[in-house]
Amino acid sequence: MAIASGLALLAPAPATAVPHPPKPQPPKPRQQVFAYVTSNDGHVYPIDTRTNIVVGIGATEVGGGPDQVAVTPDGASLYVTNAFKYVSAVNIAKKSVKDIPYDKDELSPDILYGEAIAPDGKHAYVAVQNPFHGDKVSVIDTTTNQASATINVSRPDQVVINPSGNRLYVSDKGGLSVIDTTTNQVIDTIRLNEPAKGMAITPNGKRLFVTGDSGAVSVVNLAKRKIVHTIPDAGTGGLAISPNGRRAYVVGVDTKVRQGKVSVINLNTDTVTKTVPIGDIPPSTGSGRYFRPAEVALTPDGKSAYVVGSYGHGTPQGTVFAINTATDAVTPITVGAGDTMGVAVGQL
């Protein structure tokens, strides 16, 4: 028995299959980041944020007077509001455009204002004013590109949605309507000191920053639904908050020298820490030609800001200013033949 056991121990082990090494996976394509700019010449111009060169769908027409632009979270589509009664849905890869009207009557005076896209990309919300058929927020189903619901709001203007996607904030003449997006019902109002010109919510969803004609930025605590602080002399136009929630960038005009500016706000202290000049200063002859910023958007890494606007005084010139947020270096980019109206940043 001992000999048999020893022989068994000396017997070769049964052969086992050698596992095949895993097949190498092709590297995932690196996403590019584009700044999409609407121009009053009727086009959308993408800017490659790595090179600040206009590329791609610059020839895509989106109707007369394109204004606001928003990008779906997957970076595949743009929704562009026009000066009159429809939104242009742009498939970026196919360079195709579908116009989404709000009224079958071609003479209906629908005027579109702000827009926002839900964090899950399923709906776009557009502020629509119509003195005859009533004001509203139209809800677009991005799968069908049809208006799927209507929310009655008086004189809607700016629109912003929180990171969770369950609350929509719509500005009117004197305040904000708070909308539950699960029911599309107005559930509360927030009083503002003045009509909103621009709005942005912090990434944690706790605070809303609002600009107005006074130049002050109102800070709204969204849990308390009231203004808790104001930041003077920041800006009168659009604003954007950095992805890390540490800074806000607000566009406006330095009235002392008549020059465009971007104010940088430290969101830990709610104070303006610096101002970046944008565009040229008018000559001493007082021609009045200087850049007036309107909107600003940030790249996902927060390293670049893109500012659009107009020169005014009958001087249409398609210009975008790219700002390096680390060095404050400003790079002008020529875009199209008309004033630049809206800007949004997306990855594709």
XYZ file of C-alpha atoms in Angstrom:
348
model
C 0.000 0.000 0.000
C 2.841 2.458 0.836
C 4.544 1.666 -2.500
C 1.284 2.253 -4.383
C 0.783 5.540 -2.629
C 4.288 6.652 -3.496
C 3.795 5.757 -7.141
C 0.577 7.752 -7.171
C 2.430 10.783 -5.849
C 5.074 10.389 -8.551
C 2.520 10.165 -11.359
C 2.412 13.213 -13.648
C -0.375 15.708 -12.930
C -3.185 15.804 -15.462
C -2.708 18.389 -18.174
C -4.641 21.645 -17.746
C -5.691 23.987 -20.504
C -3.518 27.083 -20.862
C -5.763 30.166 -20.745
C -5.674 32.350 -23.827
C -4.439 35.884 -23.193
C -7.220 38.452 -23.472
C -7.615 40.006 -26.876
C -6.277 43.547 -26.974
C -9.114 46.049 -27.042
C -8.934 48.957 -29.447
C -8.398 52.224 -27.598
C -11.516 54.273 -27.077
C -11.603 57.314 -29.315
C -10.655 60.410 -27.405
C -13.574 62.776 -27.047
C -13.110 66.197 -28.519
C -14.573 69.269 -26.904
C -16.273 71.866 -29.091
C -17.679 75.291 -28.378
C -20.802 75.734 -30.513
C -21.525 79.340 -31.441
C -24.694 80.683 -33.050
C -24.289 83.573 -35.455
C -26.792 86.150 -36.593
C -25.871 85.132 -40.144
C -28.019 82.001 -39.643
C -25.383 79.387 -38.903
C -23.842 77.375 -36.079
C -20.050 77.356 -35.906
C -18.166 74.695 -33.900
C -14.800 75.681 -32.452
C -12.275 72.950 -31.648
C -11.280 73.982 -28.116
C -7.831 72.370 -28.489
C -6.858 74.661 -31.347
C -9.499 77.433 -31.256
C -10.112 76.825 -34.955
C -13.604 76.790 -36.497
C -14.351 73.342 -37.934
C -17.125 70.989 -38.974
C -20.713 72.107 -39.348
C -20.151 75.786 -39.984
C -22.195 75.479 -43.150
C -25.252 74.159 -41.300
C -28.060 76.674 -41.576
C -30.474 76.923 -38.673
C -32.845 79.605 -39.887
C -33.040 83.343 -39.427
C -31.874 84.845 -36.178
C -30.483 81.875 -34.243
C -30.042 82.794 -30.613
C -29.603 80.354 -27.717
C -27.901 76.990 -28.184
C -27.796 73.940 -25.903
C -26.005 70.604 -26.247
C -27.413 67.245 -25.191
C -25.370 65.448 -22.488
C -24.141 62.841 -24.980
C -22.816 65.613 -27.208
C -24.718 64.318 -30.236
C -27.337 67.028 -30.766
C -27.826 70.767 -30.556
C -31.054 72.640 -29.898
C -31.014 76.182 -31.271
C -33.725 78.743 -30.595
C -34.489 81.140 -33.418
C -35.672 84.720 -33.172
C -39.202 83.695 -34.067
C -41.218 80.523 -33.643
C -39.185 77.347 -33.836
C -36.231 75.444 -32.475
C -33.697 73.816 -34.772
C -32.644 70.313 -33.696
C -29.184 69.639 -35.150
C -27.744 66.141 -35.467
C -24.053 66.982 -35.248
C -22.660 63.831 -36.893
C -25.113 63.899 -39.799
C -25.101 67.707 -40.104
C -28.864 67.498 -40.432
C -31.432 69.973 -39.110
C -35.064 69.517 -38.138
C -37.166 72.560 -37.287
C -39.624 72.148 -34.412
C -42.491 74.674 -34.685
C -44.781 75.620 -31.809
C -47.791 76.832 -33.725
C -49.292 75.735 -37.034
C -50.233 79.328 -37.814
C -47.298 80.792 -39.729
C -48.293 84.290 -38.622
C -48.361 83.385 -34.928
C -45.897 85.663 -33.088
C -44.133 83.061 -30.964
C -40.888 84.527 -29.616
C -38.376 82.139 -28.063
C -36.068 83.006 -25.216
C -34.013 80.793 -22.880
C -33.680 77.018 -23.022
C -32.317 74.165 -20.947
C -31.784 70.443 -21.508
C -32.478 67.852 -18.826
C -29.418 66.087 -17.375
C -30.661 62.769 -18.806
C -31.013 64.368 -22.246
C -34.643 63.299 -22.682
C -36.247 66.747 -22.744
C -35.458 70.306 -23.771
C -37.312 73.181 -22.119
C -37.864 76.385 -24.090
C -39.364 79.685 -22.920
C -41.994 80.919 -25.402
C -43.780 84.277 -25.280
C -46.921 84.844 -27.339
C -49.190 87.861 -26.660
C -52.159 86.246 -28.441
C -51.985 82.525 -27.651
C -50.386 82.751 -24.187
C -46.915 82.444 -22.700
C -45.487 79.052 -21.819
C -42.554 76.757 -21.423
C -42.630 74.153 -24.176
C -41.252 70.717 -23.380
C -39.542 68.984 -26.299
C -39.175 65.206 -26.373
C -35.650 64.825 -27.769
C -36.389 61.318 -29.052
C -39.189 62.457 -31.356
C -38.211 66.140 -31.608
C -41.808 67.116 -30.945
C -43.268 69.425 -28.323
C -44.738 66.930 -25.846
C -46.054 69.200 -23.077
C -46.775 72.814 -22.186
C -46.225 74.579 -18.871
C -48.099 77.861 -18.456
C -45.740 80.571 -17.188
C -46.281 84.310 -17.605
C -43.554 86.133 -19.562
C -40.912 83.380 -19.329
C -37.374 84.428 -20.162
C -34.358 82.611 -18.711
C -34.534 78.853 -18.021
C -32.241 76.651 -15.938
C -32.557 73.087 -14.598
C -30.913 71.621 -11.504
C -28.346 68.783 -11.703
C -30.898 66.227 -10.479
C -33.293 67.207 -13.262
C -36.344 67.401 -10.999
C -36.608 71.190 -10.725
C -36.820 73.756 -13.502
C -36.432 77.460 -12.716
C -37.998 79.954 -15.117
C -37.565 83.717 -14.765
C -40.260 86.275 -15.489
C -40.525 90.030 -14.877
C -40.008 89.888 -11.134
C -39.179 86.393 -9.984
C -38.709 82.713 -10.647
C -41.274 79.999 -11.173
C -40.214 76.700 -9.594
C -41.430 73.765 -11.702
C -41.584 70.095 -10.750
C -40.428 68.373 -13.947
C -42.096 65.071 -12.994
C -45.525 66.726 -13.183
C -44.697 69.844 -15.250
C -46.476 71.928 -12.613
C -45.440 75.235 -11.003
C -45.004 74.452 -7.293
C -43.588 77.717 -5.949
C -42.171 81.142 -6.814
C -38.976 82.884 -5.731
C -38.878 86.657 -5.485
C -36.025 88.436 -7.267
C -34.805 92.013 -6.970
C -34.936 92.536 -10.748
C -35.630 90.604 -13.970
C -33.017 87.937 -14.666
C -30.519 88.286 -17.490
C -28.567 85.117 -16.856
C -28.789 82.143 -14.483
C -26.613 79.223 -13.409
C -26.840 76.558 -10.677
C -23.866 75.203 -8.749
C -22.890 71.578 -9.478
C -24.154 70.480 -6.036
C -27.574 71.973 -6.843
C -27.697 74.109 -3.698
C -27.380 77.654 -5.042
C -28.596 79.631 -8.037
C -26.753 82.713 -9.303
C -28.759 85.349 -11.189
C -27.644 88.488 -13.048
C -29.692 91.582 -13.842
C -29.414 95.083 -15.307
C -28.059 96.531 -12.050
C -24.808 94.582 -12.444
C -25.277 92.780 -9.133
C -25.451 89.000 -8.927
C -28.156 87.593 -6.656
C -27.327 84.381 -4.804
C -30.407 82.218 -4.210
C -30.454 79.436 -1.639
C -32.589 76.840 -3.423
C -33.551 74.984 -0.251
C -34.817 78.186 1.377
C -36.000 79.545 -1.990
C -34.850 83.078 -1.308
C -31.971 85.465 -2.003
C -29.337 85.159 0.711
C -26.608 87.383 -0.720
C -25.827 89.858 -3.502
C -22.494 90.447 -5.221
C -22.199 94.035 -6.524
C -20.650 95.218 -9.788
C -20.169 91.750 -11.261
C -21.936 91.818 -14.639
C -25.227 92.139 -16.461
C -25.159 89.232 -18.915
C -24.717 85.487 -18.979
C -22.780 83.539 -16.406
C -21.267 80.091 -16.038
C -20.014 78.125 -13.037
C -16.845 76.054 -13.131
C -17.308 72.258 -13.009
C -15.641 72.094 -9.582
C -18.067 74.685 -8.214
C -15.339 77.053 -7.063
C -15.768 79.976 -9.464
C -18.398 81.785 -11.468
C -17.692 83.745 -14.645
C -20.006 86.687 -15.361
C -19.975 88.837 -18.505
C -20.733 92.534 -18.638
C -19.307 95.941 -19.537
C -16.834 98.099 -17.675
C -18.720 101.389 -17.990
C -15.720 103.492 -16.915
C -13.690 102.630 -20.001
C -16.501 101.205 -22.160
C -14.996 97.778 -22.621
C -16.319 94.269 -22.285
C -15.332 92.293 -19.229
C -15.588 88.928 -17.516
C -15.778 89.031 -13.721
C -14.467 85.998 -11.835
C -16.292 85.256 -8.571
C -14.848 83.130 -5.787
C -17.830 81.018 -4.708
C -16.358 80.318 -1.264
C -16.434 84.025 -0.401
C -18.989 85.261 -2.997
C -16.696 88.106 -4.012
C -15.282 89.270 -7.348
C -11.583 88.389 -7.263
C -10.546 89.687 -10.679
C -11.810 91.084 -13.963
C -10.640 90.035 -17.422
C -10.997 92.731 -20.152
C -12.648 91.552 -23.376
C -12.299 93.318 -26.720
C -10.914 96.718 -27.539
C -11.459 100.094 -25.877
C -13.177 102.745 -28.055
C -10.832 105.391 -29.432
C -10.876 108.875 -27.930
C -13.034 110.009 -30.853
C -15.911 108.187 -29.171
C -16.989 105.972 -32.060
C -18.880 103.777 -29.616
C -17.621 100.598 -31.235
C -16.620 98.164 -28.523
C -17.418 94.564 -27.702
C -20.478 93.927 -25.539
C -20.381 90.366 -24.147
C -23.679 88.490 -23.951
C -23.024 84.847 -22.999
C -20.217 82.673 -21.646
C -19.608 78.909 -21.539
C -16.877 76.808 -19.931
C -15.148 73.631 -21.070
C -15.724 70.501 -18.911
C -12.270 70.822 -17.375
C -12.832 74.508 -16.564
C -9.626 75.516 -18.319
C -11.217 77.640 -21.055
C -14.116 80.074 -21.264
C -15.789 81.201 -24.505
C -17.503 84.584 -24.668
C -19.895 85.741 -27.406
C -21.531 89.099 -28.034
C -21.699 92.009 -30.441
C -19.936 95.242 -31.284
C -23.080 97.287 -31.861
C -23.401 100.618 -33.663
C -24.101 98.863 -36.941
C -20.840 96.961 -36.949
C -21.664 93.264 -37.327
C -18.581 91.190 -36.801
C -18.557 87.550 -35.849
C -16.162 87.393 -32.920
C -15.694 84.926 -30.069
C -13.166 85.442 -27.294
C -11.484 82.387 -25.757
C -10.060 82.878 -22.264
C -7.412 80.694 -20.668
C -8.776 80.633 -17.116
C -5.347 79.897 -15.615
C -3.447 82.746 -17.279
C -6.347 85.074 -18.283
C -4.900 85.184 -21.808
C -7.604 86.189 -24.308
C -7.695 84.892 -27.888
C -10.109 86.444 -30.437
C -11.663 84.016 -32.926
C -13.413 85.157 -36.102
C -16.719 83.339 -36.623
C -19.095 83.954 -39.526
C -20.329 87.342 -40.711
C -22.854 88.311 -38.033
C -22.930 89.031 -34.326
C -22.339 85.977 -32.154
C -25.456 85.258 -30.102
C -25.201 82.062 -28.045
C -22.569 79.555 -26.998
C -22.555 76.065 -25.488
C -19.799 73.518 -24.965
C -20.072 69.771 -25.570
C -17.962 66.646 -26.021
C -18.195 64.495 -29.121
